Short mmCIF file of C-alpha atoms in Angstrom, two decimals:
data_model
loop_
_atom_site.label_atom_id
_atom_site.label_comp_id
_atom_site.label_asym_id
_atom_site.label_seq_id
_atom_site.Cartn_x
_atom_site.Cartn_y
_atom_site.Cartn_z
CA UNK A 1 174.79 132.59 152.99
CA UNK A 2 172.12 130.61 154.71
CA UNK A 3 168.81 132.26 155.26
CA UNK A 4 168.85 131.33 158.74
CA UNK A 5 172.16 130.99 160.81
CA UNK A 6 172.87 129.26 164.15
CA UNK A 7 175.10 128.55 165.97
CA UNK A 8 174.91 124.50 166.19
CA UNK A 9 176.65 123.83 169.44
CA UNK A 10 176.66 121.92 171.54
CA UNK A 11 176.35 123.79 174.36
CA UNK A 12 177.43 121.34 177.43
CA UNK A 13 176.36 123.35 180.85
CA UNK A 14 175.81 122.56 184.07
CA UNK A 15 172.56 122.53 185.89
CA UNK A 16 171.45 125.84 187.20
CA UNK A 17 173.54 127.67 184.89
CA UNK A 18 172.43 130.79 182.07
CA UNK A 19 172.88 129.84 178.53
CA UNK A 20 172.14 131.98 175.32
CA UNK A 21 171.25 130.86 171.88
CA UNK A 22 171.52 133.49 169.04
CA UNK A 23 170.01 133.39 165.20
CA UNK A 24 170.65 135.11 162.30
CA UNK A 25 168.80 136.26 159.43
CA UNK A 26 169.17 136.94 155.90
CA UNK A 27 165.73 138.81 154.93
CA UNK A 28 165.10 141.81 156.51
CA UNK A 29 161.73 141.35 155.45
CA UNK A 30 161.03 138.73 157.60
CA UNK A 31 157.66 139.33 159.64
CA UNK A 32 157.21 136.28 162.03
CA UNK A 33 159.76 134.67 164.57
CA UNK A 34 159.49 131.64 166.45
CA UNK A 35 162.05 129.37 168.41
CA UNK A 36 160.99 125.10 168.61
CA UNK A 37 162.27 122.46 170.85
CA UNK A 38 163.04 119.07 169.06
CA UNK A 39 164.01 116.39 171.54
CA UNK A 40 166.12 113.49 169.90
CA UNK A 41 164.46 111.59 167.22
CA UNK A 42 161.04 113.27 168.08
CA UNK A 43 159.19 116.20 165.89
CA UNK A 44 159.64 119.92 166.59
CA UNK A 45 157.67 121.86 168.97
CA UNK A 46 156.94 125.31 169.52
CA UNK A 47 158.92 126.56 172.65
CA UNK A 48 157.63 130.53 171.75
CA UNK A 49 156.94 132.87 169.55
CA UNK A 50 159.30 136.07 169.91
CA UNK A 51 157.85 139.69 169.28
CA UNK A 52 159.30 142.12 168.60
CA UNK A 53 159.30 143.87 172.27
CA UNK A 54 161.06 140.75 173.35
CA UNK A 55 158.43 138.43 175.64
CA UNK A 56 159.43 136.19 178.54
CA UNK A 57 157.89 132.81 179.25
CA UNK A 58 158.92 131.35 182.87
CA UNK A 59 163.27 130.80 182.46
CA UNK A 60 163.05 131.44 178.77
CA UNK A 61 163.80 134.93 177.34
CA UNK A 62 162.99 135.53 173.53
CA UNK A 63 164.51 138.72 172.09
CA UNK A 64 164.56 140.18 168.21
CA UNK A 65 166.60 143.14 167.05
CA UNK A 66 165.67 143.59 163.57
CA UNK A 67 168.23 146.46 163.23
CA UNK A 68 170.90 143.60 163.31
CA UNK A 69 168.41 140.86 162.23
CA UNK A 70 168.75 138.51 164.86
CA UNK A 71 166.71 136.90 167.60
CA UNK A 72 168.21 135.30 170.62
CA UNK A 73 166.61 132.59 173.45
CA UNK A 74 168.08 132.83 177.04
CA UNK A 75 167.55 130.12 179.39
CA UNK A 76 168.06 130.67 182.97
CA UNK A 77 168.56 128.38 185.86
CA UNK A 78 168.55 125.32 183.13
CA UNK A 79 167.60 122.09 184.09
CA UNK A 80 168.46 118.39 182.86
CA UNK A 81 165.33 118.45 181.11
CA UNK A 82 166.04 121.38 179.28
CA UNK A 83 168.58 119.27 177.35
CA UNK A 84 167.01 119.01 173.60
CA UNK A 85 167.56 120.74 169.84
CA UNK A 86 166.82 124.40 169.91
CA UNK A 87 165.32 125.85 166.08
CA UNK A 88 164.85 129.31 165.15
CA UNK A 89 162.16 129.77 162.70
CA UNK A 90 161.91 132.32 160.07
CA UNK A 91 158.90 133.60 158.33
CA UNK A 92 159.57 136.04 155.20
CA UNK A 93 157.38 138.32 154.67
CA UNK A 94 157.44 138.62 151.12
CA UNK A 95 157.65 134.59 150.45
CA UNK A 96 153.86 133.58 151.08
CA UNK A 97 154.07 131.41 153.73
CA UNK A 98 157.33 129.92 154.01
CA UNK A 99 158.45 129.57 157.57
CA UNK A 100 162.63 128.87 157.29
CA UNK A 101 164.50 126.85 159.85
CA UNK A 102 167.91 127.25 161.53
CA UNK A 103 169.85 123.84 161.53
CA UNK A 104 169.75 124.06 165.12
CA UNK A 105 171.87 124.45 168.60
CA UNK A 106 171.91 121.43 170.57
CA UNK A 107 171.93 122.02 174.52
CA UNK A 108 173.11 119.32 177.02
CA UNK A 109 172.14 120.12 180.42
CA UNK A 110 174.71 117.85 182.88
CA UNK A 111 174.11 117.31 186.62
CA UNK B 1 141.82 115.48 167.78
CA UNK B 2 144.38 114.19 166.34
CA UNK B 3 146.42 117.10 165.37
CA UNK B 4 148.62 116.27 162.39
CA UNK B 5 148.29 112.38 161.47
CA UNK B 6 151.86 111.20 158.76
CA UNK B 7 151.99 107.53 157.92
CA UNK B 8 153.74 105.48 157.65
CA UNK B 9 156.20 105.63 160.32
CA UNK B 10 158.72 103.86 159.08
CA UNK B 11 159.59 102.77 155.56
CA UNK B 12 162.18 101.36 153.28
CA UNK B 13 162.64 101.44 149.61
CA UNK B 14 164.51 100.22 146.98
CA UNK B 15 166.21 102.53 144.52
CA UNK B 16 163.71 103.42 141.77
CA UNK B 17 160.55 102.43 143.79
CA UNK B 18 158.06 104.88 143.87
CA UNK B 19 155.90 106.20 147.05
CA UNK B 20 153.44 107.98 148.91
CA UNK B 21 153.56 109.67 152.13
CA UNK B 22 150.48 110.41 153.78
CA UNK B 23 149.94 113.67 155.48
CA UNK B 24 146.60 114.49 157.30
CA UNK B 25 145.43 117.46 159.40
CA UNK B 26 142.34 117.51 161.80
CA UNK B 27 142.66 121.34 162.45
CA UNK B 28 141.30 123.38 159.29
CA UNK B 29 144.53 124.59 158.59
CA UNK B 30 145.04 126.64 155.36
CA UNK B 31 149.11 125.76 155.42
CA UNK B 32 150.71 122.69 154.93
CA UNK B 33 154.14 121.93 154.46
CA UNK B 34 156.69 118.85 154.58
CA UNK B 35 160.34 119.05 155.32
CA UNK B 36 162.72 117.18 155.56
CA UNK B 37 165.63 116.77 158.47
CA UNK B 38 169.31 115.46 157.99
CA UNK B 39 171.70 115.30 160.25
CA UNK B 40 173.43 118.67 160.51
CA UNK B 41 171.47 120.57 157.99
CA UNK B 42 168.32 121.21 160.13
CA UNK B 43 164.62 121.40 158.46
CA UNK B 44 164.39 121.54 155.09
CA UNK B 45 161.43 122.75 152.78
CA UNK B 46 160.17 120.82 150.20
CA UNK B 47 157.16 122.07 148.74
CA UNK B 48 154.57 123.82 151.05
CA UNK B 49 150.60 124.80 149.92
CA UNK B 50 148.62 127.94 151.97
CA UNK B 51 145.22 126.11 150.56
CA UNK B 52 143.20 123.78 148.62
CA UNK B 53 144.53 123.47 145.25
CA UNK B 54 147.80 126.17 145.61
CA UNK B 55 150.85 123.82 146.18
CA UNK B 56 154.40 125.28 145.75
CA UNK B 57 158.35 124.86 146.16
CA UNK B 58 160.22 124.69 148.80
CA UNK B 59 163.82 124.77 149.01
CA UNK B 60 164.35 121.33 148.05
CA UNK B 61 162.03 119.85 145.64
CA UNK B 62 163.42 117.83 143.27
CA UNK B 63 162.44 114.17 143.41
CA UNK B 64 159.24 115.14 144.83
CA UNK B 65 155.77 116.06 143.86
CA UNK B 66 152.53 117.02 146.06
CA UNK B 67 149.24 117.81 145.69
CA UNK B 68 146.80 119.38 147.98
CA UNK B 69 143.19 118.54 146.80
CA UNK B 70 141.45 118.87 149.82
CA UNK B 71 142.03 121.24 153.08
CA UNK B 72 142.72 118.44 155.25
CA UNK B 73 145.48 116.20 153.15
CA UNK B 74 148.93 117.03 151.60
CA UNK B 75 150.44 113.71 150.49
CA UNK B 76 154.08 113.83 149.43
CA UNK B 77 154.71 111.56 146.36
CA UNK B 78 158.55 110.10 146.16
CA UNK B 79 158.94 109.51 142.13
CA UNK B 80 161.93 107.14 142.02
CA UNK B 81 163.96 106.93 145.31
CA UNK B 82 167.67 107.51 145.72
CA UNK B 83 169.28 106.74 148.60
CA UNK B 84 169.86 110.40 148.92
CA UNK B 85 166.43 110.77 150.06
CA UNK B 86 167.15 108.82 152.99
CA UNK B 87 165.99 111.01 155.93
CA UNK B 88 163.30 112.08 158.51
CA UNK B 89 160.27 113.87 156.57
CA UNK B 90 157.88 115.85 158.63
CA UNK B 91 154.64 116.95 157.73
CA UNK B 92 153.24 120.19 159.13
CA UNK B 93 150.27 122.81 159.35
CA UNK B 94 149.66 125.89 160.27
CA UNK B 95 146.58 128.53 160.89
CA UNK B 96 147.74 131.50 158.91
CA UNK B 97 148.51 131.11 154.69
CA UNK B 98 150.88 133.59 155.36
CA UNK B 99 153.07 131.83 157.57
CA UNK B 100 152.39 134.09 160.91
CA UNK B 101 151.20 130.91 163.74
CA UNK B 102 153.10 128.65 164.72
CA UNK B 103 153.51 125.01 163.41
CA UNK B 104 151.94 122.04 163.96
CA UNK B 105 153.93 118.95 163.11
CA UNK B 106 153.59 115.63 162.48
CA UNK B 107 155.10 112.82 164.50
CA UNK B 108 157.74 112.23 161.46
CA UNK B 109 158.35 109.27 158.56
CA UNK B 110 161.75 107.42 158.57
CA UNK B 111 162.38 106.32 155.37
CA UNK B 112 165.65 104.38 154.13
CA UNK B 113 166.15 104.33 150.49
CA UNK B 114 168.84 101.28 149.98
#
């Protein structure tokens, strides 16, 4: 089983809609949660960091439940520029520094 | 600043030819890290360091070597290419050793190995 799990899509949704991403995780030791944006053929960035009371940034919505070690990313009223890669990062505790990737859910916002 | 600096952005090798990718960070960033990205397998480790001197493996290391002898470089040494090291390698830094900030990458090196 993969250390981190997503679901890799895509996800083809129309403009204004609500789309959910989850992530799974093998390590219940894992301390540190993050979810990137990688738009084609460029390098990851950090969308947000999720903790672990769940944190909201504008339309994005980061929740963890470390009970049933996932984290999930709802975006809401999505827009055509919201059409990129989506990464959930995992950070182990006990694995000194190793941050873990998902392979990724690819989102493709249409007019 | 300029953030995290790779070079070169492009390169292609022949099999058994040996090379360097250079990996530079302007932040004072105890981590470091390169991956590398494939189509449909995501980001994978290859050998991260959390500080001058402490270099170790990532999830896929073979074929590779590093060294981190200063704070502010982590070059990532190809030994003899295949052509199944043909893929996007991203170098990439963090604050924390203990992998707790967020990452910092690099703008990416597409090499070919033919």
């Amino acid at each position: 089983r993969k250390e981190v799990e997503q679901d890799p899509g895509p996800f083809n949704v129309p403009e204004g809609a609500t789309v959910a991403f989850n992530c799974t995780y093998s390590n219940s030791a894992s301390q540190s949660f993050f979810w990137y944006r990688q738009d084609c053929r460029k390098e990851p960035k950090l969308l947000m960091s999720v903790y672990s009371s769940g944190n909201e940034d504008g339309r994005f919505t980061a929740q963890l439940n470390r009970a049933s070690q996932y984290i999930s990313l709802l975006i809401r009223d999505s827009k055509l520029s919201d059409s990129a890669t989506y990464l959930c990062v995992v950070t182990p505790w006990n694995q000194g520094g190793k941050l873990i990737f998902g392979q990724g859910t690819e989102l493709s916002v249409k007019p | 600043n300029a953030g995290v600096t790779q070079t070169p952005k492009f390169q292609v090798l022949k099999t058994g030819q040996s090379m360097t990718l250079q990996c530079a960070q302007d932040m004072n960033h105890e981590y470091m890290s390169w991956y590398r990205q494939d189509p449909g397998m995501g980001l994978r480790l290859i050998h991260y360091s959390v500080g001058a001197g402490i270099t170790d493996q990532g999830e896929v290391p073979n074929g590779y070597n590093v060294s981190r002898s200063t704070t502010e470089d982590f070059p990532l040494r190809l030994l003899s290419a295949a052509p199944s090291q043909t893929s996007v390698y991203f170098c990439a830094s963090s604050y924390s050793r203990q992998g707790g900030s967020p990452l910092h990458f690099g703008n990416g090196t597409r090499l070919t190995v033919t």
